[in-house]
């Protein structure tokens, strides 16, 4: 990644740059270009509250009172809560059960059992907050657009003096945002730089443990409003201090070059030479029997890679990345009411955070590619659709390229019903 500006232009969402830039600025104390060049994917960055733009810290995203509400009044279910103690995950049966009349499903979080676990020193992990808590839904959308990467947000509530997890590494980059209390972090260099998701730390537990016994690369206490960026692979452990601690962890699921390899290999199934069977009777356990087949396979793969279509690879990566990052929620009832009232005077806006591409699709149509489907439109609608998607036009009656208001309303109604647009 070379640019952390929010995406825009003809094939991406037109998002106000201030939203995405502000979200990133809340997490790092350096300019985006410097963060991209010097820290992203390379080395940790500690940002103290005094060097960040919001002196109020992160309580607007999730306060201790908000966490209590989630744990007691929102009908939370697993896997949106995980509990850990002494480095081990507590079985969900110890803090879940039926919700009473009309909610008999057996995996609902039971507040009295959560209290029992927390009072005994367990760490509570509220997972997937980017899907269930409104302030974090908005923040995660904006930060994801700033980074142009899918991400997730969890919260960690740790009692005073407790440590939920032993030293470990994550297979995704993280921003740690300290909300309440103080937490002592010890950071060590990777035992495996840039680990993939399938290269979990448990397979290198001895190396992790040995490295954790050595001097730390960073030994700090995070106070409310502080932030810490950790690239994937960096070892870390954290312990609450004299009072309980609440912090948010933003996990960034950065796409890797290995993702390109995976998609290239998936597309390589189109090559007949690579689909060929091994010779009859080949002893696959014999290196000498495999060697000539491996040589021919490598040659065939090299020939195919030289002809690989970047557009096909980009299409597969688009499906992978876009499906991992949902756009802003819509209000179904308000959206339906807007449909009923739609006319040439109506004003519409692109759905915030919606990723899209508008591309030719045959001689008479264009394709609007979205995160979960593709919509086909008459080619005459392309200028009007693009004007709406980029936010260049908001009033339906001002849409270019269509002969009359009836056609403009028809297009606007289609895009409003498809949740591509929202009332302005």
Short mmCIF file of C-alpha atoms in Angstrom, two decimals:
data_model
loop_
_atom_site.label_atom_id
_atom_site.label_comp_id
_atom_site.label_asym_id
_atom_site.label_seq_id
_atom_site.Cartn_x
_atom_site.Cartn_y
_atom_site.Cartn_z
CA UNK A 1 0.00 0.00 0.00
CA UNK A 2 1.39 3.39 -0.94
CA UNK A 3 -1.46 5.77 -0.20
CA UNK A 4 -3.75 5.96 2.79
CA UNK A 5 -6.11 8.51 1.32
CA UNK A 6 -9.72 7.31 1.20
CA UNK A 7 -10.77 5.66 -2.04
CA UNK A 8 -12.67 7.64 -4.63
CA UNK A 9 -12.92 8.00 -8.37
CA UNK A 10 -15.13 6.34 -10.94
CA UNK A 11 -15.03 2.80 -9.61
CA UNK A 12 -14.94 3.29 -5.86
CA UNK A 13 -17.17 4.96 -3.29
CA UNK A 14 -17.11 8.73 -3.19
CA UNK A 15 -16.64 9.14 0.57
CA UNK A 16 -15.93 12.51 2.17
CA UNK A 17 -12.18 12.47 2.73
CA UNK A 18 -12.53 14.00 6.18
CA UNK A 19 -14.33 10.92 7.56
CA UNK A 20 -11.64 8.43 6.61
CA UNK A 21 -8.73 10.77 7.35
CA UNK A 22 -10.14 11.57 10.79
CA UNK A 23 -10.59 7.88 11.62
CA UNK A 24 -6.95 7.13 10.81
CA UNK A 25 -5.70 10.27 12.59
CA UNK A 26 -7.39 9.02 15.78
CA UNK A 27 -5.12 5.94 15.68
CA UNK A 28 -1.68 7.30 14.73
CA UNK A 29 0.28 10.37 15.75
CA UNK A 30 2.11 10.76 12.42
CA UNK A 31 0.94 11.87 8.98
CA UNK A 32 -0.67 9.14 6.83
CA UNK A 33 2.16 9.18 4.28
CA UNK A 34 4.78 8.71 7.01
CA UNK A 35 2.72 5.95 8.62
CA UNK A 36 2.49 4.15 5.27
CA UNK A 37 6.20 4.46 4.54
CA UNK A 38 7.78 3.93 7.95
CA UNK A 39 5.38 1.84 10.05
CA UNK A 40 2.68 0.00 8.09
CA UNK A 41 3.62 -3.67 8.03
CA UNK A 42 7.10 -2.93 9.43
CA UNK A 43 7.32 -1.75 13.01
CA UNK A 44 5.12 -0.79 16.01
CA UNK A 45 4.03 2.79 16.60
CA UNK A 46 3.11 4.14 20.03
CA UNK A 47 0.87 7.24 19.93
CA UNK A 48 0.21 9.03 23.20
CA UNK A 49 -3.12 10.72 23.82
CA UNK A 50 -1.45 14.14 23.93
CA UNK A 51 -0.26 13.64 20.33
CA UNK A 52 -3.65 12.53 18.96
CA UNK A 53 -6.39 14.91 17.80
CA UNK A 54 -9.19 13.92 20.20
CA UNK A 55 -8.44 14.74 23.85
CA UNK A 56 -11.57 12.84 24.93
CA UNK A 57 -9.96 9.55 23.93
CA UNK A 58 -12.12 6.69 22.69
CA UNK A 59 -15.05 6.59 25.12
CA UNK A 60 -17.34 7.82 22.35
CA UNK A 61 -16.76 4.51 20.59
CA UNK A 62 -17.38 2.23 23.58
CA UNK A 63 -17.38 3.20 27.26
CA UNK A 64 -17.44 0.84 30.26
CA UNK A 65 -21.15 1.70 30.64
CA UNK A 66 -21.71 0.75 26.99
CA UNK A 67 -19.96 -2.57 27.58
CA UNK A 68 -22.21 -3.22 30.58
CA UNK A 69 -25.25 -2.54 28.42
CA UNK A 70 -24.08 -4.99 25.77
CA UNK A 71 -23.45 -7.65 28.40
CA UNK A 72 -26.78 -7.21 30.19
CA UNK A 73 -29.53 -5.71 28.02
CA UNK A 74 -28.84 -6.49 24.35
CA UNK A 75 -29.49 -10.24 24.22
CA UNK A 76 -25.86 -10.88 23.24
CA UNK A 77 -25.07 -14.37 21.94
CA UNK A 78 -21.92 -16.28 21.21
CA UNK A 79 -19.64 -15.78 19.37
CA UNK A 80 -20.05 -12.07 20.15
CA UNK A 81 -18.60 -12.77 23.62
CA UNK A 82 -15.50 -14.79 24.40
CA UNK A 83 -14.02 -15.25 27.88
CA UNK A 84 -10.36 -15.99 28.66
CA UNK A 85 -8.51 -16.72 31.89
CA UNK A 86 -4.88 -17.67 32.53
CA UNK A 87 -4.21 -17.88 28.82
CA UNK A 88 -7.07 -20.30 28.15
CA UNK A 89 -10.48 -19.83 26.53
CA UNK A 90 -13.34 -20.49 28.97
CA UNK A 91 -15.99 -22.86 27.50
CA UNK A 92 -19.07 -20.89 26.43
CA UNK A 93 -21.36 -23.18 28.45
CA UNK A 94 -20.01 -21.53 31.62
CA UNK A 95 -21.47 -18.13 30.78
CA UNK A 96 -24.37 -18.78 28.39
CA UNK A 97 -27.82 -20.33 28.58
CA UNK A 98 -31.46 -19.81 27.65
CA UNK A 99 -32.92 -16.32 27.65
CA UNK A 100 -36.29 -17.13 29.22
CA UNK A 101 -39.78 -17.06 27.73
CA UNK A 102 -39.74 -16.38 24.01
CA UNK A 103 -35.92 -16.57 23.88
CA UNK A 104 -35.20 -20.17 24.79
CA UNK A 105 -32.17 -20.50 22.52
CA UNK A 106 -29.32 -21.80 24.63
CA UNK A 107 -26.33 -19.63 23.68
CA UNK A 108 -27.36 -16.26 25.09
CA UNK A 109 -24.97 -14.45 27.40
CA UNK A 110 -26.12 -14.63 31.03
CA UNK A 111 -25.10 -11.53 32.94
CA UNK A 112 -24.85 -13.21 36.34
CA UNK A 113 -22.45 -15.83 34.93
CA UNK A 114 -20.43 -13.14 33.20
CA UNK A 115 -20.12 -11.40 36.58
CA UNK A 116 -18.91 -14.65 38.12
CA UNK A 117 -16.20 -15.03 35.48
CA UNK A 118 -15.09 -11.40 35.54
CA UNK A 119 -14.98 -11.21 39.35
CA UNK A 120 -12.75 -14.29 39.29
CA UNK A 121 -10.20 -12.52 37.06
CA UNK A 122 -11.33 -13.53 33.55
CA UNK A 123 -11.00 -11.21 30.57
CA UNK A 124 -14.17 -10.53 28.58
CA UNK A 125 -13.79 -10.17 24.82
CA UNK A 126 -16.66 -8.48 23.01
CA UNK A 127 -16.24 -9.60 19.41
CA UNK A 128 -17.52 -8.26 16.11
CA UNK A 129 -18.41 -4.81 17.44
CA UNK A 130 -18.08 -3.45 13.90
CA UNK A 131 -21.34 -5.29 13.22
CA UNK A 132 -23.39 -4.61 16.38
CA UNK A 133 -22.45 -1.29 18.06
CA UNK A 134 -23.40 1.86 16.07
CA UNK A 135 -20.45 4.17 16.92
CA UNK A 136 -17.99 1.41 16.08
CA UNK A 137 -19.88 0.47 12.92
CA UNK A 138 -19.31 4.00 11.62
CA UNK A 139 -15.71 4.26 12.85
CA UNK A 140 -14.75 0.88 11.38
CA UNK A 141 -16.27 1.77 8.03
CA UNK A 142 -14.31 5.04 7.85
CA UNK A 143 -11.03 3.49 9.00
CA UNK A 144 -11.46 0.60 6.58
CA UNK A 145 -11.85 3.10 3.75
CA UNK A 146 -8.74 5.00 4.88
CA UNK A 147 -6.70 1.80 4.85
CA UNK A 148 -8.56 0.25 1.90
CA UNK A 149 -8.53 -3.03 3.83
CA UNK A 150 -11.21 -5.13 5.57
CA UNK A 151 -11.10 -4.97 9.36
CA UNK A 152 -12.82 -6.10 12.55
CA UNK A 153 -13.15 -4.55 16.03
CA UNK A 154 -13.12 -6.35 19.40
CA UNK A 155 -13.13 -4.97 22.94
CA UNK A 156 -11.15 -6.44 25.85
CA UNK A 157 -12.31 -5.91 29.43
CA UNK A 158 -9.69 -7.07 31.92
CA UNK A 159 -9.99 -6.95 35.74
CA UNK A 160 -7.31 -5.18 37.77
CA UNK A 161 -3.99 -7.05 37.77
CA UNK A 162 -5.20 -9.73 35.36
CA UNK A 163 -3.83 -10.95 32.03
CA UNK A 164 -6.21 -12.65 29.63
CA UNK A 165 -3.77 -14.13 27.12
CA UNK A 166 -0.18 -15.33 27.22
CA UNK A 167 2.44 -13.86 24.89
CA UNK A 168 1.35 -14.51 21.31
CA UNK A 169 1.23 -12.95 17.87
CA UNK A 170 -1.68 -12.12 15.58
CA UNK A 171 -1.89 -12.91 11.89
CA UNK A 172 -3.39 -9.49 11.17
CA UNK A 173 -2.23 -5.94 11.91
CA UNK A 174 -3.83 -4.31 14.93
CA UNK A 175 -4.53 -0.88 16.33
CA UNK A 176 -4.94 -0.95 20.12
CA UNK A 177 -7.06 1.95 21.42
CA UNK A 178 -6.97 2.31 25.22
CA UNK A 179 -10.42 3.43 26.40
CA UNK A 180 -10.34 3.13 30.20
CA UNK A 181 -7.82 2.11 32.84
CA UNK A 182 -4.16 1.35 32.24
CA UNK A 183 -2.57 -1.70 30.66
CA UNK A 184 1.07 -2.80 30.58
CA UNK A 185 2.19 -4.05 27.15
CA UNK A 186 5.39 -5.96 26.39
CA UNK A 187 6.22 -6.18 22.68
CA UNK A 188 8.86 -8.49 21.16
CA UNK A 189 10.05 -8.90 17.55
CA UNK A 190 8.46 -11.60 15.39
CA UNK A 191 9.56 -15.21 15.38
CA UNK A 192 7.89 -15.42 11.96
CA UNK A 193 7.69 -12.10 10.08
CA UNK A 194 4.43 -11.44 8.21
CA UNK A 195 2.60 -14.65 9.19
CA UNK A 196 -0.36 -15.76 7.10
CA UNK A 197 -3.71 -16.57 8.68
CA UNK A 198 -2.93 -20.29 8.57
CA UNK A 199 0.41 -19.74 10.36
CA UNK A 200 -0.95 -19.33 13.88
CA UNK A 201 1.39 -18.75 16.82
CA UNK A 202 0.47 -22.05 18.48
CA UNK A 203 2.59 -23.90 15.93
CA UNK A 204 5.61 -21.96 17.18
CA UNK A 205 4.75 -21.86 20.87
CA UNK A 206 8.28 -22.78 22.01
CA UNK A 207 9.89 -20.03 19.91
CA UNK A 208 7.31 -17.52 21.11
CA UNK A 209 7.90 -18.44 24.75
CA UNK A 210 11.69 -18.28 24.42
CA UNK A 211 11.59 -14.89 22.66
CA UNK A 212 9.24 -13.52 25.29
CA UNK A 213 11.86 -14.22 27.96
CA UNK A 214 14.29 -11.84 26.27
CA UNK A 215 14.38 -8.04 26.30
CA UNK A 216 11.28 -6.34 24.96
CA UNK A 217 11.39 -4.11 21.89
CA UNK A 218 8.72 -1.97 23.52
CA UNK A 219 7.70 -1.99 27.19
CA UNK A 220 4.94 0.55 27.82
CA UNK A 221 1.83 1.27 29.85
CA UNK A 222 -1.11 2.50 27.81
CA UNK A 223 -3.29 5.12 29.51
CA UNK A 224 -6.75 6.28 28.39
CA UNK A 225 -6.57 7.87 24.95
CA UNK A 226 -3.27 6.20 23.98
CA UNK A 227 -3.02 4.11 20.81
CA UNK A 228 -0.61 1.40 19.67
CA UNK A 229 -0.10 -0.01 16.18
CA UNK A 230 1.32 -3.55 15.86
CA UNK A 231 2.13 -5.19 12.53
CA UNK A 232 1.14 -8.84 12.24
CA UNK A 233 3.64 -11.23 13.75
CA UNK A 234 4.91 -8.99 16.54
CA UNK A 235 4.73 -10.79 19.89
CA UNK A 236 2.74 -9.12 22.64
CA UNK A 237 1.21 -9.61 26.06
CA UNK A 238 -0.81 -7.17 28.13
CA UNK A 239 -1.73 -6.94 31.82
CA UNK A 240 -4.20 -4.58 33.49
CA UNK A 241 -2.69 -2.41 36.20
CA UNK A 242 -4.17 -1.08 39.46
CA UNK A 243 -7.69 -0.84 38.02
CA UNK A 244 -9.72 -2.65 35.40
CA UNK A 245 -8.90 -1.97 31.76
CA UNK A 246 -10.98 -1.56 28.61
CA UNK A 247 -9.37 -1.33 25.20
CA UNK A 248 -10.45 -1.77 21.61
CA UNK A 249 -8.46 -3.84 19.15
CA UNK A 250 -8.93 -3.07 15.48
CA UNK A 251 -7.75 -6.08 13.47
CA UNK A 252 -6.81 -5.22 9.87
CA UNK A 253 -7.08 -8.21 7.55
CA UNK A 254 -4.51 -6.93 5.07
CA UNK A 255 -4.36 -8.66 1.71
CA UNK A 256 -0.94 -10.17 0.97
CA UNK A 257 1.09 -11.22 -2.02
CA UNK A 258 0.23 -14.77 -1.03
CA UNK A 259 -3.40 -13.84 -1.73
CA UNK A 260 -2.26 -13.05 -5.28
CA UNK A 261 -0.60 -16.48 -5.43
CA UNK A 262 -3.81 -18.15 -4.23
CA UNK A 263 -5.90 -16.43 -6.88
CA UNK A 264 -3.33 -17.14 -9.60
CA UNK A 265 -3.34 -20.82 -8.70
CA UNK A 266 -7.14 -20.87 -8.70
CA UNK A 267 -7.13 -19.40 -12.21
CA UNK A 268 -4.39 -21.84 -13.28
CA UNK A 269 -7.05 -24.56 -13.31
CA UNK A 270 -7.91 -23.19 -16.76
CA UNK A 271 -4.60 -24.53 -18.16
CA UNK A 272 -4.93 -28.03 -19.56
CA UNK A 273 -1.24 -28.84 -19.00
CA UNK A 274 -1.69 -28.19 -15.28
CA UNK A 275 -4.83 -30.32 -15.15
CA UNK A 276 -3.06 -33.33 -16.67
CA UNK A 277 -2.85 -36.52 -14.60
CA UNK A 278 0.48 -37.90 -13.47
CA UNK A 279 1.65 -40.87 -15.53
CA UNK A 280 0.02 -44.20 -14.79
CA UNK A 281 1.69 -45.98 -11.90
CA UNK A 282 3.74 -43.01 -10.67
CA UNK A 283 5.11 -43.64 -7.18
CA UNK A 284 4.34 -40.30 -5.53
CA UNK A 285 6.55 -41.23 -2.55
CA UNK A 286 9.64 -41.57 -4.78
CA UNK A 287 11.49 -38.26 -5.31
CA UNK A 288 13.17 -39.59 -8.46
CA UNK A 289 9.78 -40.45 -9.99
CA UNK A 290 8.37 -37.05 -9.05
CA UNK A 291 11.35 -34.99 -10.24
CA UNK A 292 10.59 -35.00 -13.99
CA UNK A 293 6.89 -34.36 -13.34
CA UNK A 294 7.76 -31.47 -11.06
CA UNK A 295 10.08 -29.99 -13.70
CA UNK A 296 7.38 -30.17 -16.37
CA UNK A 297 4.77 -28.77 -13.97
CA UNK A 298 6.97 -25.81 -13.03
CA UNK A 299 7.58 -25.11 -16.72
CA UNK A 300 3.85 -25.26 -17.48
CA UNK A 301 3.06 -23.03 -14.51
CA UNK A 302 5.71 -20.51 -15.55
CA UNK A 303 4.31 -20.38 -19.08
CA UNK A 304 0.81 -19.88 -17.74
CA UNK A 305 1.86 -17.17 -15.27
CA UNK A 306 3.41 -15.17 -18.09
CA UNK A 307 -0.03 -15.08 -19.73
CA UNK A 308 -1.99 -14.38 -16.53
CA UNK A 309 -4.69 -11.73 -16.91
CA UNK A 310 -4.40 -8.99 -14.25
CA UNK A 311 -8.09 -8.23 -14.76
CA UNK A 312 -9.09 -11.76 -13.82
CA UNK A 313 -6.88 -11.67 -10.72
CA UNK A 314 -8.27 -8.27 -9.72
CA UNK A 315 -11.80 -9.60 -10.14
CA UNK A 316 -11.15 -12.47 -7.73
CA UNK A 317 -9.44 -10.17 -5.22
CA UNK A 318 -12.37 -7.78 -5.47
CA UNK A 319 -14.77 -10.55 -4.51
CA UNK A 320 -12.57 -11.48 -1.57
CA UNK A 321 -12.00 -7.97 -0.23
CA UNK A 322 -15.37 -6.36 -0.91
CA UNK A 323 -17.36 -9.16 0.71
CA UNK A 324 -15.31 -8.72 3.90
CA UNK A 325 -16.26 -5.04 4.35
CA UNK A 326 -19.94 -4.17 4.48
CA UNK A 327 -21.17 -0.66 3.61
CA UNK A 328 -23.09 1.49 6.07
CA UNK A 329 -26.33 0.01 7.43
CA UNK A 330 -29.58 1.13 5.84
CA UNK A 331 -32.93 1.67 7.58
CA UNK A 332 -35.37 -0.62 5.74
CA UNK A 333 -38.51 1.22 6.86
CA UNK A 334 -37.15 4.66 6.01
CA UNK A 335 -35.84 3.32 2.71
CA UNK A 336 -39.27 1.91 1.83
CA UNK A 337 -40.92 5.23 2.73
CA UNK A 338 -38.45 7.06 0.47
CA UNK A 339 -39.37 4.71 -2.37
CA UNK A 340 -43.06 5.54 -1.94
CA UNK A 341 -42.39 9.28 -1.94
CA UNK A 342 -39.78 9.35 -4.72
CA UNK A 343 -40.18 11.99 -7.43
CA UNK A 344 -38.02 14.36 -9.47
CA UNK A 345 -37.54 16.66 -6.46
CA UNK A 346 -36.18 13.87 -4.24
CA UNK A 347 -32.56 14.07 -3.19
CA UNK A 348 -30.46 10.92 -2.92
CA UNK A 349 -26.89 10.08 -1.93
CA UNK A 350 -24.61 7.07 -2.42
CA UNK A 351 -24.73 4.59 0.46
CA UNK A 352 -21.69 5.42 2.62
CA UNK A 353 -18.87 2.92 2.34
CA UNK A 354 -20.35 1.16 -0.70
CA UNK A 355 -17.67 -0.23 -2.99
CA UNK A 356 -18.70 -0.33 -6.62
CA UNK A 357 -17.57 -0.57 -10.21
CA UNK A 358 -19.54 0.59 -13.24
CA UNK A 359 -18.22 -1.16 -16.35
CA UNK A 360 -19.37 -1.97 -19.91
CA UNK A 361 -21.44 -5.14 -20.26
CA UNK A 362 -22.22 -5.80 -23.88
CA UNK A 363 -23.31 -3.28 -26.53
CA UNK A 364 -26.51 -2.16 -24.81
CA UNK A 365 -25.89 -2.49 -21.07
CA UNK A 366 -23.52 -1.56 -18.26
CA UNK A 367 -22.80 -3.63 -15.16
CA UNK A 368 -22.82 -2.13 -11.67
CA UNK A 369 -20.66 -4.44 -9.56
CA UNK A 370 -21.33 -4.39 -5.83
CA UNK A 371 -19.95 -6.30 -2.86
CA UNK A 372 -22.58 -9.03 -3.10
CA UNK A 373 -24.10 -8.89 -6.58
CA UNK A 374 -24.03 -7.29 -10.04
CA UNK A 375 -26.84 -5.08 -11.38
CA UNK A 376 -27.33 -4.67 -15.15
CA UNK A 377 -28.56 -1.31 -16.46
CA UNK A 378 -29.27 0.07 -19.95
CA UNK A 379 -26.20 1.79 -21.33
CA UNK A 380 -28.15 5.07 -21.55
CA UNK A 381 -28.33 5.09 -17.74
CA UNK A 382 -24.54 5.14 -17.31
CA UNK A 383 -24.05 8.95 -16.99
CA UNK A 384 -26.94 9.30 -14.53
CA UNK A 385 -25.90 6.28 -12.46
CA UNK A 386 -22.31 7.52 -12.26
CA UNK A 387 -23.48 10.98 -11.23
CA UNK A 388 -25.48 9.48 -8.37
CA UNK A 389 -22.76 7.05 -7.29
CA UNK A 390 -20.07 9.73 -7.15
CA UNK A 391 -22.35 12.21 -5.40
CA UNK A 392 -21.99 14.69 -8.26
CA UNK A 393 -25.79 14.99 -8.46
CA UNK A 394 -28.27 14.59 -5.60
CA UNK A 395 -31.58 15.84 -7.06
CA UNK A 396 -33.27 13.18 -9.19
CA UNK A 397 -34.56 15.73 -11.69
CA UNK A 398 -30.99 16.90 -12.43
CA UNK A 399 -29.67 13.50 -13.58
CA UNK A 400 -27.86 13.73 -16.94
CA UNK A 401 -28.28 11.61 -20.05
CA UNK A 402 -31.92 10.58 -19.67
CA UNK A 403 -34.73 12.09 -21.75
CA UNK A 404 -37.30 12.90 -19.07
CA UNK A 405 -38.11 12.83 -15.37
CA UNK A 406 -40.01 9.56 -15.68
CA UNK A 407 -36.81 7.76 -16.75
CA UNK A 408 -34.80 9.54 -14.07
CA UNK A 409 -37.25 8.47 -11.35
CA UNK A 410 -37.25 4.88 -12.70
CA UNK A 411 -33.45 4.66 -12.42
CA UNK A 412 -33.39 6.31 -9.00
CA UNK A 413 -36.11 3.94 -7.75
CA UNK A 414 -34.11 0.92 -8.96
CA UNK A 415 -30.94 2.04 -7.20
CA UNK A 416 -32.84 3.03 -4.07
CA UNK A 417 -34.56 -0.37 -3.92
CA UNK A 418 -31.21 -2.12 -4.45
CA UNK A 419 -29.81 -0.18 -1.42
CA UNK A 420 -27.19 1.45 -3.61
CA UNK A 421 -28.57 4.89 -2.75
CA UNK A 422 -30.06 6.34 0.43
CA UNK A 423 -32.20 9.44 1.05
CA UNK A 424 -29.93 12.49 1.22
#
